[in-house]
Coordinates of C-alpha atoms in Angstrom, one line a residue:
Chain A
X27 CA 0.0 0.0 0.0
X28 CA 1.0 3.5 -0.6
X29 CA 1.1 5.4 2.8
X30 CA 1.5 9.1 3.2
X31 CA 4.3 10.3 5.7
X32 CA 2.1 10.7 8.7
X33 CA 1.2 6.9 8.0
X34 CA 4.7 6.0 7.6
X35 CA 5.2 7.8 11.5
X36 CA 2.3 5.8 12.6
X37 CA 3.4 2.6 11.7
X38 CA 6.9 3.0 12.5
X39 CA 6.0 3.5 16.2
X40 CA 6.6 7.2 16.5
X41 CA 3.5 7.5 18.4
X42 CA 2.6 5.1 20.9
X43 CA 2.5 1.4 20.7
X44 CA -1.8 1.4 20.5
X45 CA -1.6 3.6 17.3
X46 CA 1.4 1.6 15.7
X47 CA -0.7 -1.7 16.2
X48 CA -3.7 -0.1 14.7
X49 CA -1.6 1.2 12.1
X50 CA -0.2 -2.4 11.1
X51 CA -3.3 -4.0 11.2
X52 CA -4.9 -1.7 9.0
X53 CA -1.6 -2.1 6.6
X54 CA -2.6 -6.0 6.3
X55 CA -5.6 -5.9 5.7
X56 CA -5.0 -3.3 2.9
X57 CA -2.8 -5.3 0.9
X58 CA -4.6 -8.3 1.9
X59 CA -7.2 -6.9 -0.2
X60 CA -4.9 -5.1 -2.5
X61 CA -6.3 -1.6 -1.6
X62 CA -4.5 1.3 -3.0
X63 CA -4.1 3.6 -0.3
X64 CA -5.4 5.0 3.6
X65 CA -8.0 7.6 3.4
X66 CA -9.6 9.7 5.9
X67 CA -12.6 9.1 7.9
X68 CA -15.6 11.2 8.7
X69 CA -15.6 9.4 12.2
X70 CA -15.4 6.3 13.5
X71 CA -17.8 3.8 15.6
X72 CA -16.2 1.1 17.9
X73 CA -18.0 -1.6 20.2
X74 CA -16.0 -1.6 23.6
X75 CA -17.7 -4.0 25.2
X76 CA -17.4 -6.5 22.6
X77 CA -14.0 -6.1 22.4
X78 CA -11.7 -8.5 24.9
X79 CA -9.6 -6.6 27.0
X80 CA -6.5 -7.5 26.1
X81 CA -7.1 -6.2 22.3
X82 CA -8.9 -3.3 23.6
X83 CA -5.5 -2.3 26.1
X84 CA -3.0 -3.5 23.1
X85 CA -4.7 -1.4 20.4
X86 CA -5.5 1.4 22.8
X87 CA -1.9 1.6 24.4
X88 CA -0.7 5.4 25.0
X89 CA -3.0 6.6 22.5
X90 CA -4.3 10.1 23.4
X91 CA -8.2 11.8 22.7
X92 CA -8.6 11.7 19.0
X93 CA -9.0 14.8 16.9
X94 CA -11.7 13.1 15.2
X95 CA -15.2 11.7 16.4
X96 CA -15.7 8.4 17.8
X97 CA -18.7 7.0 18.9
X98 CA -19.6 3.5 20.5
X99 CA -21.8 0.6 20.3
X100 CA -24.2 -0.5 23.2
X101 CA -22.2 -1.5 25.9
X102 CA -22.7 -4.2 28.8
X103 CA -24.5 -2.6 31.4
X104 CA -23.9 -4.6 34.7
X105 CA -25.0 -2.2 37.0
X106 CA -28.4 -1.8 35.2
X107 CA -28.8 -6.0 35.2
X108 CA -28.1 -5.7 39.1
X109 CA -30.9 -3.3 39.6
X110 CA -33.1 -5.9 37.5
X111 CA -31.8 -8.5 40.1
X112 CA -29.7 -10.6 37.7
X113 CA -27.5 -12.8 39.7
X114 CA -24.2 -12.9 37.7
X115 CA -24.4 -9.2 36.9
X116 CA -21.2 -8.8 39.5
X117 CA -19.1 -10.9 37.3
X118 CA -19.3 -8.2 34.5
X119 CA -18.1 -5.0 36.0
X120 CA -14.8 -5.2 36.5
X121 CA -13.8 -5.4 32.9
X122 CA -16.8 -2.8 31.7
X123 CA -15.4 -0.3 34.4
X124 CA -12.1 -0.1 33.1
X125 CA -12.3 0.0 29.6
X126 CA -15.1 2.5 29.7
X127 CA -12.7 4.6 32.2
X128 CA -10.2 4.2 28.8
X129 CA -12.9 5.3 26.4
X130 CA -13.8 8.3 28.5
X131 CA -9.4 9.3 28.5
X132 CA -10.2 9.3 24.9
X133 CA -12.2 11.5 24.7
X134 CA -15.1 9.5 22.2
X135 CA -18.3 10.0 22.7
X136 CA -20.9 8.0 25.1
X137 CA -23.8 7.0 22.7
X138 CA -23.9 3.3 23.2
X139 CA -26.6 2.8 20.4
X140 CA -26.4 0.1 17.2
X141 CA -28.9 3.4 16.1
X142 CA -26.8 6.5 16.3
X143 CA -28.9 8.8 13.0
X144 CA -31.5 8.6 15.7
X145 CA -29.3 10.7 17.7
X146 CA -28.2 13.3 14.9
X147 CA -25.0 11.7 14.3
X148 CA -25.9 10.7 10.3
X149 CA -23.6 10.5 7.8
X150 CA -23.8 12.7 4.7
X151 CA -23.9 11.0 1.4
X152 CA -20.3 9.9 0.4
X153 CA -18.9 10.0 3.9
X154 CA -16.5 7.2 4.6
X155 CA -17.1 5.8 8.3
X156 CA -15.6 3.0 9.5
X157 CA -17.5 1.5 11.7
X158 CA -18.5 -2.2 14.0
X159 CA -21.9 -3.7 14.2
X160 CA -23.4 -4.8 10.9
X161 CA -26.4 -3.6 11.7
X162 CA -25.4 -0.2 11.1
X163 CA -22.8 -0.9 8.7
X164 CA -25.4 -1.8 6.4
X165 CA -27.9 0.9 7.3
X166 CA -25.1 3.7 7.2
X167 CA -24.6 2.7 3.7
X168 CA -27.9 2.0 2.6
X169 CA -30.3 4.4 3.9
X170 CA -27.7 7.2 4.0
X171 CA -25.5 6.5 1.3
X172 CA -22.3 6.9 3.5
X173 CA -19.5 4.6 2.5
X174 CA -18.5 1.8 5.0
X175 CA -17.0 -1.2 4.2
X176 CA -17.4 -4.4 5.9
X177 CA -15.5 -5.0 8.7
X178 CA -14.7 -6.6 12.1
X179 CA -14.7 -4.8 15.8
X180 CA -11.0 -4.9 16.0
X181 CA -10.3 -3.4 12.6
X182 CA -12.9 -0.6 13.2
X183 CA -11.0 -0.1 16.3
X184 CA -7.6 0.1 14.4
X185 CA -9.6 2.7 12.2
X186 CA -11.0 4.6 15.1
X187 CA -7.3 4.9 17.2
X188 CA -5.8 6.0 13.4
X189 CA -8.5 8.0 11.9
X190 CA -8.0 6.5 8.5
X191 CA -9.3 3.2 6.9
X192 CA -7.8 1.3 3.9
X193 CA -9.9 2.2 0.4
X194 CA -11.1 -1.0 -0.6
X195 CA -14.6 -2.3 -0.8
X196 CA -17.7 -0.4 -0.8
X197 CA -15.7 2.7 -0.4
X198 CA -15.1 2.6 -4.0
X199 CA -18.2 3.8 -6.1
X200 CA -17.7 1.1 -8.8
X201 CA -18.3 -1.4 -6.2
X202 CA -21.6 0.1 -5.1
X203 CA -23.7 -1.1 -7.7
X204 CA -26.2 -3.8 -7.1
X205 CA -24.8 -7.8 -8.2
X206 CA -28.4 -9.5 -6.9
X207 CA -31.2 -8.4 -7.8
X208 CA -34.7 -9.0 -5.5
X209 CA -37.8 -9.2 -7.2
X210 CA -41.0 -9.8 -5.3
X211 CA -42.9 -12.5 -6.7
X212 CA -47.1 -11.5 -6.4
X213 CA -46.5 -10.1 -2.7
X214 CA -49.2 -7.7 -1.6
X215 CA -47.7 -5.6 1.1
X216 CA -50.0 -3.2 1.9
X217 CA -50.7 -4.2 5.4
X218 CA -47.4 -5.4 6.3
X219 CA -45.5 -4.2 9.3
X220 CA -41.8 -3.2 10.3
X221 CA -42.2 -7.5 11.4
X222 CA -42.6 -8.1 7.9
X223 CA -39.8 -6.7 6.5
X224 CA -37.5 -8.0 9.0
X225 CA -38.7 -11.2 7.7
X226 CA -37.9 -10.4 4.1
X227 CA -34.3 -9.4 5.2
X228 CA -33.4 -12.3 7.2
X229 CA -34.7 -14.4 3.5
X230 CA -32.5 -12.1 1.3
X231 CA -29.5 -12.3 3.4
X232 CA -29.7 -15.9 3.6
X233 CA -29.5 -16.0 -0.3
X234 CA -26.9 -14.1 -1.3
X235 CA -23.6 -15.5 -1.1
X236 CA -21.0 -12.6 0.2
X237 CA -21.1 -9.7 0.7
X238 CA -21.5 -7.8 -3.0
X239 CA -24.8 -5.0 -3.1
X240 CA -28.4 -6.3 -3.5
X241 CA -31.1 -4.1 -4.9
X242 CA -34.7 -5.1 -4.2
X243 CA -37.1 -4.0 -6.5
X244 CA -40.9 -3.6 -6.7
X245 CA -41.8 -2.3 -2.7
X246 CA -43.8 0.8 -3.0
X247 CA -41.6 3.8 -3.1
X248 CA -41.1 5.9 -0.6
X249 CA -41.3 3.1 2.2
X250 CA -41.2 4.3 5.3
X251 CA -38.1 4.7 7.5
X252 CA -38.9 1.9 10.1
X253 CA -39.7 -0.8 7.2
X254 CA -36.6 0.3 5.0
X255 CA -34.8 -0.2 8.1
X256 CA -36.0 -3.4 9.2
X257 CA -35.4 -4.6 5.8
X258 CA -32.1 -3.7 5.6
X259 CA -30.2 -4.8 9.1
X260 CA -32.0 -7.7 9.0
X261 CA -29.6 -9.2 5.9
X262 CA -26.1 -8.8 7.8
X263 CA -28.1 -11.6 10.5
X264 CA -28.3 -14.4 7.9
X265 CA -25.7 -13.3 5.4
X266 CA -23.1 -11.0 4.6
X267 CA -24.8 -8.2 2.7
X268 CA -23.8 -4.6 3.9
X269 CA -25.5 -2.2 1.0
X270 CA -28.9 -2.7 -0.3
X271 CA -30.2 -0.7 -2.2
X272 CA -34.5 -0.1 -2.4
X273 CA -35.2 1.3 -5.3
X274 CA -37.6 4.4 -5.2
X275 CA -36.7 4.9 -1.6
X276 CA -32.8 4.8 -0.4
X277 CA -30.6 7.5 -2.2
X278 CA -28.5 5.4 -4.6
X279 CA -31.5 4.0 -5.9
X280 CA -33.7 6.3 -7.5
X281 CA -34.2 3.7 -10.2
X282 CA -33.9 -0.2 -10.9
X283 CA -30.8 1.1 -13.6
X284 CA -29.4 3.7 -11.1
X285 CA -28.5 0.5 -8.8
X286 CA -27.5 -1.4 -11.2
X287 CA -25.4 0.5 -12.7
X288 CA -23.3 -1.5 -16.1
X289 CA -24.0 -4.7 -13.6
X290 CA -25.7 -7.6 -15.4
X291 CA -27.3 -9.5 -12.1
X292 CA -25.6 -12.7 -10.5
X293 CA -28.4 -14.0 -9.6
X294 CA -32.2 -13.2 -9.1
X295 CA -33.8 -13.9 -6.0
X296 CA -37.6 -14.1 -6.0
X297 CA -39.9 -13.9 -3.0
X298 CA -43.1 -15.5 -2.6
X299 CA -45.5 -16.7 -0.1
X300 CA -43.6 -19.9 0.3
X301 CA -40.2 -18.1 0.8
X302 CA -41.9 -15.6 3.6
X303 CA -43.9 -18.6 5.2
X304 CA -40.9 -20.6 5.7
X305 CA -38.6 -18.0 7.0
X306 CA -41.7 -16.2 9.7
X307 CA -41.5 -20.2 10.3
X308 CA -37.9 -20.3 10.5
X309 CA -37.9 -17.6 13.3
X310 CA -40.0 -19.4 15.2
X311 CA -38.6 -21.8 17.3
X312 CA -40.6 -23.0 20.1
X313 CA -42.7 -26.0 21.6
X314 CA -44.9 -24.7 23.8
X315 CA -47.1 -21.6 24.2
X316 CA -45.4 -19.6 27.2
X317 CA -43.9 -16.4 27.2
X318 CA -41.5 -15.6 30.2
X319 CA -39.4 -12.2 28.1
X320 CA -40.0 -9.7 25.9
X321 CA -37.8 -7.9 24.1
X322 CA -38.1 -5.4 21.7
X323 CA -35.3 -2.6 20.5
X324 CA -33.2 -5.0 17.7
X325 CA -31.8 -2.3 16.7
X326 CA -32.7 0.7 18.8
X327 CA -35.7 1.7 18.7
X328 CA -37.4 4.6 17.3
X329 CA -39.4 7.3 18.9
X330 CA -42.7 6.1 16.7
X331 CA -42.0 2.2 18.0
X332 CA -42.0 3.5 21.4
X333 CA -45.6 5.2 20.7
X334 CA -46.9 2.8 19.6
X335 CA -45.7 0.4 22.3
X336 CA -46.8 2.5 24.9
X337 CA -50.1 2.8 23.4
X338 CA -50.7 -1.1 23.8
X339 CA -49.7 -1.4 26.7
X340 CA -51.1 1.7 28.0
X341 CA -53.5 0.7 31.2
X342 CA -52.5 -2.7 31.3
X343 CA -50.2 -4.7 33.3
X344 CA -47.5 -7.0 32.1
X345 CA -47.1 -11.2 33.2
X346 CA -43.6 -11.2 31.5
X347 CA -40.1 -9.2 31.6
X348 CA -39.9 -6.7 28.9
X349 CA -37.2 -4.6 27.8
X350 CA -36.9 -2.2 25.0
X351 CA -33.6 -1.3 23.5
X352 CA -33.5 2.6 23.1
X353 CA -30.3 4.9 23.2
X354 CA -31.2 7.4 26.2
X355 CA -31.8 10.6 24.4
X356 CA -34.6 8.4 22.4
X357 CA -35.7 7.3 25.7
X358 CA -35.4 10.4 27.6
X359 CA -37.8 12.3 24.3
X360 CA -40.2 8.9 25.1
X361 CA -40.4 10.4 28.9
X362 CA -41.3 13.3 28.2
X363 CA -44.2 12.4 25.7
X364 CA -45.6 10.3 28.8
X365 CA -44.6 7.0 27.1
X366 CA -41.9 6.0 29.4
X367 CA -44.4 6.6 32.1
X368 CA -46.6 4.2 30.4
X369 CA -44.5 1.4 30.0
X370 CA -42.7 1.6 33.3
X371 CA -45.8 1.4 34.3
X372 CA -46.9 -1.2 33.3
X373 CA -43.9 -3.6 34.1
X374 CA -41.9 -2.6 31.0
X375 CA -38.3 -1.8 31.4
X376 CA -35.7 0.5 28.8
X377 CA -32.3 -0.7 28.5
X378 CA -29.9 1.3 27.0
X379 CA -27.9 -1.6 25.7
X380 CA -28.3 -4.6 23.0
X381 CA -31.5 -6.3 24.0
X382 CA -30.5 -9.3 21.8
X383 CA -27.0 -10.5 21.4
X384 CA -26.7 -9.2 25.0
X385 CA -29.9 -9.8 26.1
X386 CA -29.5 -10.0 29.9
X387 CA -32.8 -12.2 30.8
X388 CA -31.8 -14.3 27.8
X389 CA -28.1 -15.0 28.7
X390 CA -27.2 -18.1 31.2
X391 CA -24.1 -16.1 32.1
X392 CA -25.9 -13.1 33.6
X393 CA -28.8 -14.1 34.4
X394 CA -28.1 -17.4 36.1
X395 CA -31.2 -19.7 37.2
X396 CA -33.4 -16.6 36.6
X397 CA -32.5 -17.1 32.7
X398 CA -35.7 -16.9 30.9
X399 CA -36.6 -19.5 28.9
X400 CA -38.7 -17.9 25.7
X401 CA -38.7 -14.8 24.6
X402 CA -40.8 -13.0 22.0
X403 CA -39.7 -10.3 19.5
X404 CA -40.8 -8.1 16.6
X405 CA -36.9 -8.7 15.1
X406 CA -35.4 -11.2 13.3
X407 CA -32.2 -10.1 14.2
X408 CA -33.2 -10.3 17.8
X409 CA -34.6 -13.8 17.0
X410 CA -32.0 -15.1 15.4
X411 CA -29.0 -14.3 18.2
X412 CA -31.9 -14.8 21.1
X413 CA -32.2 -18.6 20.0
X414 CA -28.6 -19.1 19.3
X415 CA -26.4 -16.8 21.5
X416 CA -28.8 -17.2 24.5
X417 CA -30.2 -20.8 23.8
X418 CA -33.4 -19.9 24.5
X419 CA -37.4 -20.9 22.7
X420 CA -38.0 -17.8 20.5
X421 CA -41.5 -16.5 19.1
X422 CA -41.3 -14.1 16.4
X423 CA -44.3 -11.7 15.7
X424 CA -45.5 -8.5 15.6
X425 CA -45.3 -5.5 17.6
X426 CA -49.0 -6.1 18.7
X427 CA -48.4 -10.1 19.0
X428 CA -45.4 -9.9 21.6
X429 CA -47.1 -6.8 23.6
X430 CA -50.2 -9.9 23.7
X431 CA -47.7 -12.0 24.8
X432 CA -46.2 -9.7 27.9
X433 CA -50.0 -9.1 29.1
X434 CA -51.2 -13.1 28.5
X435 CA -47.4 -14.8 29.1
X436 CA -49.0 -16.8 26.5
X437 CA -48.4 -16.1 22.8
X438 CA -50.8 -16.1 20.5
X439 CA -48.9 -15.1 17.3
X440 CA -50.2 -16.3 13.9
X441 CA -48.3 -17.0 10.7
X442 CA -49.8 -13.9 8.4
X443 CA -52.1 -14.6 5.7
X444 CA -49.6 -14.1 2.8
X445 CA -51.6 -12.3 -0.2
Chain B
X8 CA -10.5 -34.6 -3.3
X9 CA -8.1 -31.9 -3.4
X10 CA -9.1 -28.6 -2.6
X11 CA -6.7 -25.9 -4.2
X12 CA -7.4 -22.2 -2.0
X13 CA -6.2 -18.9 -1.4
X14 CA -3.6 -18.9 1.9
X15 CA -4.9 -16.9 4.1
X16 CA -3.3 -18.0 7.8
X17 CA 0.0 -20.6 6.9
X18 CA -0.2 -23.8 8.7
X19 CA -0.4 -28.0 8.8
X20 CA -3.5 -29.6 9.9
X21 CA -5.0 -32.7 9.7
X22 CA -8.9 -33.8 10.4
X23 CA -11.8 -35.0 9.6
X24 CA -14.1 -32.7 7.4
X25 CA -17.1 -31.3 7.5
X26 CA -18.9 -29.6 5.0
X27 CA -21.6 -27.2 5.4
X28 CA -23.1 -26.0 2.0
X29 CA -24.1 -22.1 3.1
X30 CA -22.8 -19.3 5.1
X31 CA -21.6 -19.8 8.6
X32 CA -21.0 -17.8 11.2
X33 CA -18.4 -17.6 14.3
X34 CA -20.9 -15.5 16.7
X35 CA -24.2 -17.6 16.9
X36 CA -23.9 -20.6 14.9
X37 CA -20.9 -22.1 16.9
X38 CA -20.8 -22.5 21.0
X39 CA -17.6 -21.2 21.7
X40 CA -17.8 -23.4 25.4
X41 CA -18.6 -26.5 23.3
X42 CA -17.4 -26.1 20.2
X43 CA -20.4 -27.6 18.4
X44 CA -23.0 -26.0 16.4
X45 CA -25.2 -24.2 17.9
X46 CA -27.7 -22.5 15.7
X47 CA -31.3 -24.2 15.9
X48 CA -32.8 -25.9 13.0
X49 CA -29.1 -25.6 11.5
X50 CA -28.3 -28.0 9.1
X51 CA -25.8 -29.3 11.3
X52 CA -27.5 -28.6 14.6
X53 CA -25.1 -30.5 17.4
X54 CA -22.3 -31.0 15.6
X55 CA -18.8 -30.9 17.1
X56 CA -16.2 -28.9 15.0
X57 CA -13.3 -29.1 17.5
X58 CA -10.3 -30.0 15.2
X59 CA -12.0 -30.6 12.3
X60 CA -11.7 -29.2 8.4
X61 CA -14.5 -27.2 8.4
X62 CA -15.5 -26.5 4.5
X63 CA -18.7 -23.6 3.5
X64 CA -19.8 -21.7 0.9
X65 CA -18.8 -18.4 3.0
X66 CA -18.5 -16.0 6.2
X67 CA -21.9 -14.3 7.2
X68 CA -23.3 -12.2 10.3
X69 CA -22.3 -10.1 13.5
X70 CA -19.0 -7.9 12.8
X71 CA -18.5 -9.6 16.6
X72 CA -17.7 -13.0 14.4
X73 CA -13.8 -12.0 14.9
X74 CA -13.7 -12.2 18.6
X75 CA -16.4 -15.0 18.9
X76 CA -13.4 -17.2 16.7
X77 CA -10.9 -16.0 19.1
X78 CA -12.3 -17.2 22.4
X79 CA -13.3 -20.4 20.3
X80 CA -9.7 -20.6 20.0
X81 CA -8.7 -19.9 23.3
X82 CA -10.8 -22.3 24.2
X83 CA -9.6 -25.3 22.4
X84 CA -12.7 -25.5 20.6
X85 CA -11.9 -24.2 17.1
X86 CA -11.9 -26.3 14.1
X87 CA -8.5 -27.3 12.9
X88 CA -8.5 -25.7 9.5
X89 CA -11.2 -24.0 7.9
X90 CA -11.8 -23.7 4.3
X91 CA -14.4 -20.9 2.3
X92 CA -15.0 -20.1 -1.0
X93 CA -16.7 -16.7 -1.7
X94 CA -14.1 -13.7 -0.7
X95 CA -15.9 -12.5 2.8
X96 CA -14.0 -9.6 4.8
X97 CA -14.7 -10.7 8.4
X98 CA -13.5 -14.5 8.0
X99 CA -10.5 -13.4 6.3
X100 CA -9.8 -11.3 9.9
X101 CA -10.7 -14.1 12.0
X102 CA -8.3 -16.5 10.5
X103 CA -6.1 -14.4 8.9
X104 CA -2.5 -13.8 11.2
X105 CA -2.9 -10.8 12.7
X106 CA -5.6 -12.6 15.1
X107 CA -2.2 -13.7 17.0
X108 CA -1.4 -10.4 17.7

């Protein structure tokens, strides 16, 4: 690769030992993928928490507070799972405690969401982030048209500590272009929900080989930001893909050609009935009817799925545990519409932390014997890493199906009528 | 059969394979503790990859997939080798040798 002086310095150790680690690891990967050169990023977006300690100390070694913006992933939030009475919550804090103390010496930014645009913090069109957590990778790219390329927690790490990222990937425009194309086979999706469209996601992603743009074609334009959303992070869960373009509604895709580009397609994907009955099936994994968790907020929440939580469960009283992911300025705008009040009230809780991968009711190793042992969820995100990361019975639904199931403990969730 | 592939990590193993035709993933499909698949309704549901060749189509999933191979490893639960066959950025990170650093 061709490095600028500065680079050169960085690598060479001039530094500190964290950005000189960085530095080389972003070097291999480079001309492991035969990228050019190092550009600049607009900021970067880490994952503290889901980085061991002794990567997060090696690439964070002497480094001082960053001239550019960093921002972080939801992080583990032990003293929150001790107020919820979570018995191995104890065992977490130690390491949580000092690497946030490091992250605050940094001088990044505290916004612990997988959802930051719902904070302000959007990339413009063109903006190269680097970024962990697929889930935003993808919706960075697609709904915003920034330019992030696929990547692990440690290299966007290495990125964050050195403010530059190797250009490779989807940071090159000729790359953007759509190689799969979607096509919805006789769908009528008029009175689908954000539930839905996770659905189609997790069906897409599971059919496209790699990670190379898919364009889906024929949803009515304009779709709204919580079903483009839900379409989109829900593909990174069961494959790879980290652009998708809509066409008529995200910005590189004001036509089928636009997302196209010169591309010929690899491969067509149709959806059907069939295809959407065997995936809402697929997300389903359960034997009998009983609800003990509910978790919504795969990713963040927004301020509308907060509404319109609240206003199921408003007067009612909950059997289950139920948390909803939010960042807290989402949450703290929920307060003061009266929501929070609502919720709280009615046995809900808000987390500001990953309510599936790190689900604390769902994980053996923080919950202990109060583990729950089903859970319910509007997500197929949160679905799929509930089942397999907590090893728990999982009902997928909608938003109105799981609130059902936090009243009743009993879910009564239907496979839709497919039209 | 002979399997000709891109290096990626350089190193001698022997096992018996296994060969999944689809994406996997390091976070979610595989127990780190046990080593064994973990994913329900997976293909392969219950079975062990502890020092075997794992072959698939490609990598998938969480960007968390690099750490969740590297306390596989450090649990002496990861497969001997693993072999892929669509380019994917993550498992080219897990495996590749910079995870040793």
């Amino acid at each position: 690769m061709l490095l600028i002086d500065e680079e050169k310095r960085m690598l060479g150790g001039e530094y500190c030992p964290g950005i000189q680690r960085s530095m080389d690891l972003l070097v291999k990967l480079g001309d492991s993928f035969d990228a050019e050169r190092m550009v600049p990023i607009s900021y970067g977006h880490i994952s503290y928490d889901f980085c061991p300690e002794e990567f997060w100390d090696l690439m964070t070694e002497g480094v001082p507070p960053t001239p550019h913006r960093v921002t972080t992933h939801p992080s583990n939030s032990p003293e929150i799972w001790k107020k919820y009475g979570l018995p191995l919550a104890d065992n977490w804090i130690g390491e949580h405690d000092r690497k946030l103390k490091r992250y605050k010496e940094l001088g990044w930014l505290r916004t612990e969401t997988c959802a930051e645009y719902l904070l302000g913090i959007i990339p413009r069109k063109g903006d190269i982030v680097s970024m962990g957590g697929s889930c935003m990778q993808v919706a960075n790219n697609s709904l915003f048209g920034a330019k992030v390329d696929r990547m692990g927690i440690l290299v966007s790490l290495a990125a964050a500590v050195c403010g530059r990222t190797p250009l490779m990937g989807l940071l090159l425009p000729e790359n953007r272009f759509a190689n799969h194309l979607v096509e919805l086979d006789d769908l009528d999706v008029t009175n689908w929900t954000m539930t839905h469209y996770h659905c189609l996601g997790y069906y897409i992603g599971d059919q496209v080989p790699g990670f190379k743009p898919v364009v889906v074609n024929g949803l009515p334009p304009g779709l709204p930001f919580d079903f483009a959303r839900a379409l989109v992070i829900s593909m990174p869960t069961s494959g790879s893909v980290t652009l998708a373009h809509i066409v008529g509604t995200t910005p590189e895709a004001p036509t089928l050609e636009a997302a196209m580009g010169n591309n010929r397609s690899e491969q067509v994907i149709r959806v059907g009935k069939r295809e959407m009955k065997e995936t809402w099936e697929r997300l389903n994994v359960w034997e009998d009817d009983t609800v003990e968790h509910v978790a919504f907020g795969c990713p963040h929440t927004t301020i509308d799925e907060i509404g319109r939580i609240a206003a199921l469960l408003e007067g009612e009283t909950i059997k289950t545990t139920l948390l909803i992911g939010a960042s807290v300025p989402v949450e703290a705008l929920a307060r003061r519409q009266g929501w929070a009040d609502i919720i709280e009230k009615a046995g809900g809780l808000f987390l500001p932390a990953c309510p599936s991968i790190a689900n604390p009711f769902t994980r053996a190793d923080i919950a202990g014997d109060k583990q729950a042992k089903s859970a319910a969820t509007n997500s197929a995100r949160s679905a799929h890493y509930i089942a397999s990361v907590g090893g728990v019975k999982v009902f997928f639904g909608t938003e109105e199906e799981c609130v059902n199931a936090a009243i009743t403990g009993r879910w009564k969730g239907e496979m839709p009528k497919w039209k | 059969m002979e399997i000709r592939a891109h290096m990626v990590s350089a190193g001698k193993a022997e096992g018996e394979a296994v060969v999944y035709n689809g994406p996997f993933a390091f976070l979610g499909d595989l127990s780190p503790v046990t080593g064994r698949i973990c994913m329900p309704r997976h293909r392969l549901e219950g079975q062990s990859l502890v020092n075997k060749v794992f072959v698939f189509t490609t990598g998938k999933g969480s960007s968390g997939c690099d750490f969740a191979a590297w306390a596989t490893k450090k649990n002496g639960n990861a497969p001997a080798a693993i072999i892929y066959h669509v380019e994917c950025r993550l498992m080219r990170t897990e495996t590749g040798p910079w995870q040793k650093a």
